[in-house]
Structures are given as C-alpha cells and as structure tokens.
GROMACS .gro file of C-alpha atoms in nm:
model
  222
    1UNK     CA    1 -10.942  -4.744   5.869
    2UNK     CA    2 -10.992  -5.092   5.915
    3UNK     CA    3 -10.891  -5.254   6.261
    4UNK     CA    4 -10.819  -5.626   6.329
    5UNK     CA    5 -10.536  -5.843   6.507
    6UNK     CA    6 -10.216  -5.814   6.231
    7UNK     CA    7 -10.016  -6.031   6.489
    8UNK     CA    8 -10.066  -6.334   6.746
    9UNK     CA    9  -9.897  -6.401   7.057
   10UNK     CA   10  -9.680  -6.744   7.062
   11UNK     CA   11  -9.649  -7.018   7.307
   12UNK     CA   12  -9.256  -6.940   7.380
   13UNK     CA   13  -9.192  -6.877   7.759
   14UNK     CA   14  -9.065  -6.572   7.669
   15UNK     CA   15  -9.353  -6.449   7.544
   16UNK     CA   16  -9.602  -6.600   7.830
   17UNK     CA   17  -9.655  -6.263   8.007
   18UNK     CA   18  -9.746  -6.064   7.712
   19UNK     CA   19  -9.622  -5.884   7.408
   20UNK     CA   20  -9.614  -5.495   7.357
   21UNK     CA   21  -9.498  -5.345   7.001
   22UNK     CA   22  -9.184  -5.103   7.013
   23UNK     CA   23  -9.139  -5.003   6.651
   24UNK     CA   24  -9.232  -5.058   6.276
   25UNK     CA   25  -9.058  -5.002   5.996
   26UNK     CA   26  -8.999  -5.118   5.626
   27UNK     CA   27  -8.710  -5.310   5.551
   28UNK     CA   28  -8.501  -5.285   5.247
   29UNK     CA   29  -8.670  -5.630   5.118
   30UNK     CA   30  -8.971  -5.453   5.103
   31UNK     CA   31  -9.125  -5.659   5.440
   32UNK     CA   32  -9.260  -5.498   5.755
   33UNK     CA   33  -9.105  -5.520   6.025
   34UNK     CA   34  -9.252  -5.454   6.417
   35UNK     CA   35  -9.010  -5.533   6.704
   36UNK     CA   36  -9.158  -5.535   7.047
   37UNK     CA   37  -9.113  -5.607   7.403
   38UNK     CA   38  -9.187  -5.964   7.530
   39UNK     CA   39  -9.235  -6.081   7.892
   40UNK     CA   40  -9.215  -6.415   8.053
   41UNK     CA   41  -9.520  -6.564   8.272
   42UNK     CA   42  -9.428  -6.395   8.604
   43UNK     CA   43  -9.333  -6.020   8.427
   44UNK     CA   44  -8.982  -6.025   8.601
   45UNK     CA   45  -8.763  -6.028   8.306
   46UNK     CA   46  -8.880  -5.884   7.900
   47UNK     CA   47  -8.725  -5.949   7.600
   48UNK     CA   48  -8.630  -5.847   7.249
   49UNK     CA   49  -8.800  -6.017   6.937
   50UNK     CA   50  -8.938  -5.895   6.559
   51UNK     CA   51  -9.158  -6.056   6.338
   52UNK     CA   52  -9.195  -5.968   5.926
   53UNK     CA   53  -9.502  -5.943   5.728
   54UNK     CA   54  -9.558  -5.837   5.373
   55UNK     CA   55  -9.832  -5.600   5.399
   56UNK     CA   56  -9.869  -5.330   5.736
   57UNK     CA   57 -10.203  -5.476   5.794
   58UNK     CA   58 -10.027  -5.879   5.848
   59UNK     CA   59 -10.020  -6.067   5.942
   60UNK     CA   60  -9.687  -6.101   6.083
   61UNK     CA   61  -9.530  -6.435   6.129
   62UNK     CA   62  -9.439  -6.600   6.406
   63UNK     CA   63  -9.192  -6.368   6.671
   64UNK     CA   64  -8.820  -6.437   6.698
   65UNK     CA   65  -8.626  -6.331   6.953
   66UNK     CA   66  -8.265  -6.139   6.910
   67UNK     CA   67  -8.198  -6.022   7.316
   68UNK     CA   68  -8.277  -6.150   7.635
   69UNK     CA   69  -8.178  -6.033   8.001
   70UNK     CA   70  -7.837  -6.084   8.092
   71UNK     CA   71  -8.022  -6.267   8.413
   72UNK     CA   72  -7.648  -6.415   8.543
   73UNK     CA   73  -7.483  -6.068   8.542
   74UNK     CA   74  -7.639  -5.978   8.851
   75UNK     CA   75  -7.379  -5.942   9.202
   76UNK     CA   76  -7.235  -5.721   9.427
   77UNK     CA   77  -6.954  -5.461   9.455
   78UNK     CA   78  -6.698  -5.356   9.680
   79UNK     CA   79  -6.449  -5.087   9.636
   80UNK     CA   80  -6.314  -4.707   9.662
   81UNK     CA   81  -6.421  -4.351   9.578
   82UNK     CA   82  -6.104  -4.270   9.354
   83UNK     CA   83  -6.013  -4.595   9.299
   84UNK     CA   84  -6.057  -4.776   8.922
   85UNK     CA   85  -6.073  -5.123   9.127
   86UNK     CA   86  -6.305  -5.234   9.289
   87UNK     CA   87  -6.396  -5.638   9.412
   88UNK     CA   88  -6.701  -5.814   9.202
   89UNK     CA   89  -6.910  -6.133   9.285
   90UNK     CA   90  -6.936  -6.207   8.971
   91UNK     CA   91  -6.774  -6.241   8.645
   92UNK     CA   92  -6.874  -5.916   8.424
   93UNK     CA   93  -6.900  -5.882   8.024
   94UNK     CA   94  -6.611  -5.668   7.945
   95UNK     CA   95  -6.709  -5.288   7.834
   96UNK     CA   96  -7.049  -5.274   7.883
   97UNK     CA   97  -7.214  -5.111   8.122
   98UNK     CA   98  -7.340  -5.181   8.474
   99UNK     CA   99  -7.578  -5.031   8.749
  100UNK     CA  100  -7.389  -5.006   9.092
  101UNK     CA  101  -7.675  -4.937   9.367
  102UNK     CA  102  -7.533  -4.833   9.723
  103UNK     CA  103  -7.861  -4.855  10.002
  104UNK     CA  104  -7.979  -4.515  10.107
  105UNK     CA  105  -7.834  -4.389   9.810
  106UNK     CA  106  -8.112  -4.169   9.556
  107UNK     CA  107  -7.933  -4.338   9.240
  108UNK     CA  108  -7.766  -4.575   9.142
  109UNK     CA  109  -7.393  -4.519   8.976
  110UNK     CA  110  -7.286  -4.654   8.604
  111UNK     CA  111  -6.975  -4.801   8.629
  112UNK     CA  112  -6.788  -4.984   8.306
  113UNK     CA  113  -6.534  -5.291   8.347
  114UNK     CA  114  -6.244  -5.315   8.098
  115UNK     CA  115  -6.028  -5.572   8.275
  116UNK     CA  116  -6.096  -5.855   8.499
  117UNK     CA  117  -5.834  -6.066   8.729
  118UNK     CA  118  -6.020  -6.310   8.934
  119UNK     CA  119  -6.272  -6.132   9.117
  120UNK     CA  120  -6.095  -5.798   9.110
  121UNK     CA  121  -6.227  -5.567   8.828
  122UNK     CA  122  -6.103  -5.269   8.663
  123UNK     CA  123  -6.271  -4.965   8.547
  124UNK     CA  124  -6.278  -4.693   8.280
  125UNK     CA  125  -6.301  -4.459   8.532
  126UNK     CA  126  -6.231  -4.418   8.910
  127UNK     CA  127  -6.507  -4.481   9.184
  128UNK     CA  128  -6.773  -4.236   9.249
  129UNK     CA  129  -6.826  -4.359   9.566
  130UNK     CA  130  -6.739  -4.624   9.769
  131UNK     CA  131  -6.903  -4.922   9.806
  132UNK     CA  132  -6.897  -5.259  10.054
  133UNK     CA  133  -7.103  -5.539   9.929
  134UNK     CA  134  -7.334  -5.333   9.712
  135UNK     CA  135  -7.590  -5.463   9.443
  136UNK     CA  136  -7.428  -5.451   9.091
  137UNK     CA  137  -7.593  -5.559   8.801
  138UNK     CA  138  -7.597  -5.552   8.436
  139UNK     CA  139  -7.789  -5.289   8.303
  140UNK     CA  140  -7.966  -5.523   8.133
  141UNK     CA  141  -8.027  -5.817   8.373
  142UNK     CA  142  -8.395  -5.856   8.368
  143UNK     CA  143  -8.519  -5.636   8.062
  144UNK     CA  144  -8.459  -5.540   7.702
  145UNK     CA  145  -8.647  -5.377   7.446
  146UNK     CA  146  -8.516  -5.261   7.103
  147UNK     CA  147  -8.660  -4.960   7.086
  148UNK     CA  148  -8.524  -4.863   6.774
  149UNK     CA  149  -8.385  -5.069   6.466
  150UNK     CA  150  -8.213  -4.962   6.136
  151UNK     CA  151  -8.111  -5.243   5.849
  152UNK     CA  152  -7.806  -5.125   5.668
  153UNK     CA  153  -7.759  -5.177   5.270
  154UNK     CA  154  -7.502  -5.457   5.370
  155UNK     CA  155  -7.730  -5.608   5.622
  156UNK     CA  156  -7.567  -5.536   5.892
  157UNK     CA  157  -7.813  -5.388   6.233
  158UNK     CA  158  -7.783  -5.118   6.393
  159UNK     CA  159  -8.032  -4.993   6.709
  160UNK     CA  160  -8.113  -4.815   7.010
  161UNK     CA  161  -8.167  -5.073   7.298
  162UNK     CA  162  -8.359  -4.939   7.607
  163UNK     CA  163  -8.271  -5.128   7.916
  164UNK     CA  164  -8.451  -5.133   8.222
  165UNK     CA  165  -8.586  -5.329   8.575
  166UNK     CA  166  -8.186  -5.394   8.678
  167UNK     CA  167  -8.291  -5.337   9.022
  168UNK     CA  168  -8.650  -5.415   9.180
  169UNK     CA  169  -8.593  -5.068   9.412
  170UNK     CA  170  -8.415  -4.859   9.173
  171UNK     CA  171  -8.591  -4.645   8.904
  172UNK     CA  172  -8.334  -4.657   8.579
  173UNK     CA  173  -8.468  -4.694   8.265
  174UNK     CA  174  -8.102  -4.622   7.979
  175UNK     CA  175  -8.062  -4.712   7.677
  176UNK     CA  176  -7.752  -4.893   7.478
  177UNK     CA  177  -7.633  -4.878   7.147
  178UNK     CA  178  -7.640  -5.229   6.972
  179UNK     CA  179  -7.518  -5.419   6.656
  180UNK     CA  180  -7.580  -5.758   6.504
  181UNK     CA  181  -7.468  -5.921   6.166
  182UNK     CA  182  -7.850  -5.952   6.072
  183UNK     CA  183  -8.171  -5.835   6.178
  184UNK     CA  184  -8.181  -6.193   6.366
  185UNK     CA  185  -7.833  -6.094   6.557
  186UNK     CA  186  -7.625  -6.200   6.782
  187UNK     CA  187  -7.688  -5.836   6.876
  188UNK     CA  188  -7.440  -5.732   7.085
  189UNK     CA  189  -7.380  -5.374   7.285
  190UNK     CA  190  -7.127  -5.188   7.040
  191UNK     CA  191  -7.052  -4.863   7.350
  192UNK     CA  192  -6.904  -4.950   7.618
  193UNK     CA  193  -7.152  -4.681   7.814
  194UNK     CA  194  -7.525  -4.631   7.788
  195UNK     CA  195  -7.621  -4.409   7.533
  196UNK     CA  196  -7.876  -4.235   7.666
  197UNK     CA  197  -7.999  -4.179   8.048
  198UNK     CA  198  -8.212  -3.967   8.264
  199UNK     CA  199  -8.080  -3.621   8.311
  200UNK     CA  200  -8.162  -3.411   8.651
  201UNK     CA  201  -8.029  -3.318   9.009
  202UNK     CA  202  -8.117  -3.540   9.330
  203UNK     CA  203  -8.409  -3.763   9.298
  204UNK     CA  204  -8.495  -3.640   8.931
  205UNK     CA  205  -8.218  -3.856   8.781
  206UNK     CA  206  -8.340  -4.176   8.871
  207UNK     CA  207  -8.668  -4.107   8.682
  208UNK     CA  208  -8.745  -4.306   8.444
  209UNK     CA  209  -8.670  -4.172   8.071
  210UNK     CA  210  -8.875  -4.475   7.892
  211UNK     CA  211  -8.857  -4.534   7.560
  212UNK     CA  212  -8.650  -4.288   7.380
  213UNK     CA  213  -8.805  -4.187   7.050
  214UNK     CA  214  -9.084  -3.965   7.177
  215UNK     CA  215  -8.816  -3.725   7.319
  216UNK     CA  216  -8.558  -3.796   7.082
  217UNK     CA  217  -8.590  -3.889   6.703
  218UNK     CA  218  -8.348  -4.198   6.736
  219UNK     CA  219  -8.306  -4.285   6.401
  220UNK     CA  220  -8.065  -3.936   6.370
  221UNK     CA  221  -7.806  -4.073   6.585
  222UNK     CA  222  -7.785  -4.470   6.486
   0.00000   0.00000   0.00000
C-alpha cells in the first residue's frame, strides 16, 4: 500500500483548527467522495464540508462546506413539567430539535418547538421538568459532522448528521437526519427529533455515543 497526503487543508476560517475525515464513498458520477469534520482556529464550533476526487488515492479538491453550527440558536428556557409551553430567549427553528439543560441536573432534556408566538413557544410534547431560566440550545449550536451521506439516483441527499458540543458542561453527542437538493445542500434537518441518542439510566445517558456507524451500519436506515 502506498501512503501519501490525498487531501490538503484550506485557508477558510472554518477550517483553521483542523480537518478530520468522517466518511468515503463513491458517488454515482463515478468521483470519490470524503466528507469530514472541520474546526475553526479556537476548536469551539466544527463544521460540515466534502471534497471529490477521481481516483481514492486524490487528490481531492479543494473542501466545500454544506453545515455549520446554528451558533445564534443558543438561549434559555422557562416553563412547566406538564406543560407544552414554555418561555424562550430566543427565536427557535421550528421542528427541530433542542437540548434543554437544567443545573444540577445529570442530563440534559430534548425538547421540539412546533409553534412560536413572541417569546412563548410550543411543544410536541409536554415538559419533563420544569425549568426557570435554563440553558437551551440547538442541538447543533457549535458542531456538525455528517457522519454519513447517501446520493440518490435523482440527486437528491440524504444523511446521518451527528451533532455535538451544544453545551460546554453537558456530555450529548445525537445525531439528526438531514436532506439537501444536492450533495452541496442547503441541507436541512428532515425529523423533527434526533435520530439517534445515547441510551442508559442516570449518568450513562449523557455519555457520549460519537459517531454512529461503528455501532450502527447507517447506511440501512437513510
């Protein structure tokens, strides 16, 4: 086997901390395809891109990015256990999901807004708990990684998003469902709820379940 760099690292901000591969694959054109994980100088927030190359061994072109965070969708929370209402700080994106982190909690709640009336929201479901000011955040605010892609014969995009670093303090790694018009998006979440999560009792579900394709084979349920 013959080893040597098949892909360099641009000069985009969003690539300034680093680049780490997620998945390759071989398109229905024939090209290569890797998608990866891309961070920005100071680590705090990663990103989705691909690049294409003819041949697995490269080289790839030049990166192009199809998600970033959703860095504005971060706030706070107040509301009811029972209750499907709660008060929001900010304005949400309409079903998709978000992380609701109470303090001295062991994990935080997913919660998914289908209606919003000035700052009051309304939810799928009711309250798990109730909440006064607590952090609420997209799931992806600060980091997204397509863990997973599939290009359909009418080139639509399907994938497996994993989303992660919502909260500095809170260990949830999920992962969304997502769908674009081409492999270079918009990509948008197409489930209102994450798709896949960690699974446990008391501290074990806040682990972190990574990226999903070593436990699961992804492709069998995009």
């Amino acid at each position: 086997m013959q080893a040597g760099n098949v892909f360099t690292q641009g000069a985009d901000t969003w690539q300034d901390g680093g680049i780490v591969p997620s998945s390759v694959y071989r398109g229905p054109n024939g090209n290569w395809v890797v998608t990866m994980n891309t961070y920005n100088a100071s680590l705090a927030q990663a990103y989705g891109a691909y690049a294409e190359a003819t041949s697995p061994s490269g080289a790839f072109g030049a990166a192009a990015l199809i998600a970033s965070p959703y860095t504005t969708q971060v706030g706070t929370l107040t509301g009811t256990a029972g209750q499907n209402t709660g008060t929001s700080s900010i304005t949400v994106s309409l079903n998709e999901p978000y992380m609701v982190f109470k303090s001295g909690d062991q994990a935080a709640s997913i919660v998914t807004p289908i209606a919003q009336s000035g700052s009051t929201v309304t939810f799928d479901l009711p309250l798990l708990a109730t909440y006064s000011g607590a952090e609420c955040a997209h799931v992806a605010a600060n980091a997204i990684d397509p863990s997973i892609i599939v290009e359909n014969g009418d080139g639509t995009c399907t994938g497996i998003f994993t989303v992660y670093k919502a909260f500095s303090d809170v260990l949830g790694d999920y992962t969304v469902q997502m769908s674009a018009p081409s492999l270079s998006g918009p990509w948008t979440i197409s489930s209102g709820k994450v798709f896949f999560q960690p699974t446990g009792i008391g501290n074990q579900h806040i682990n972190s379940t990574e990226n999903p394709s070593p436990i699961i084979d992804a492709s069998s349920i995009i």
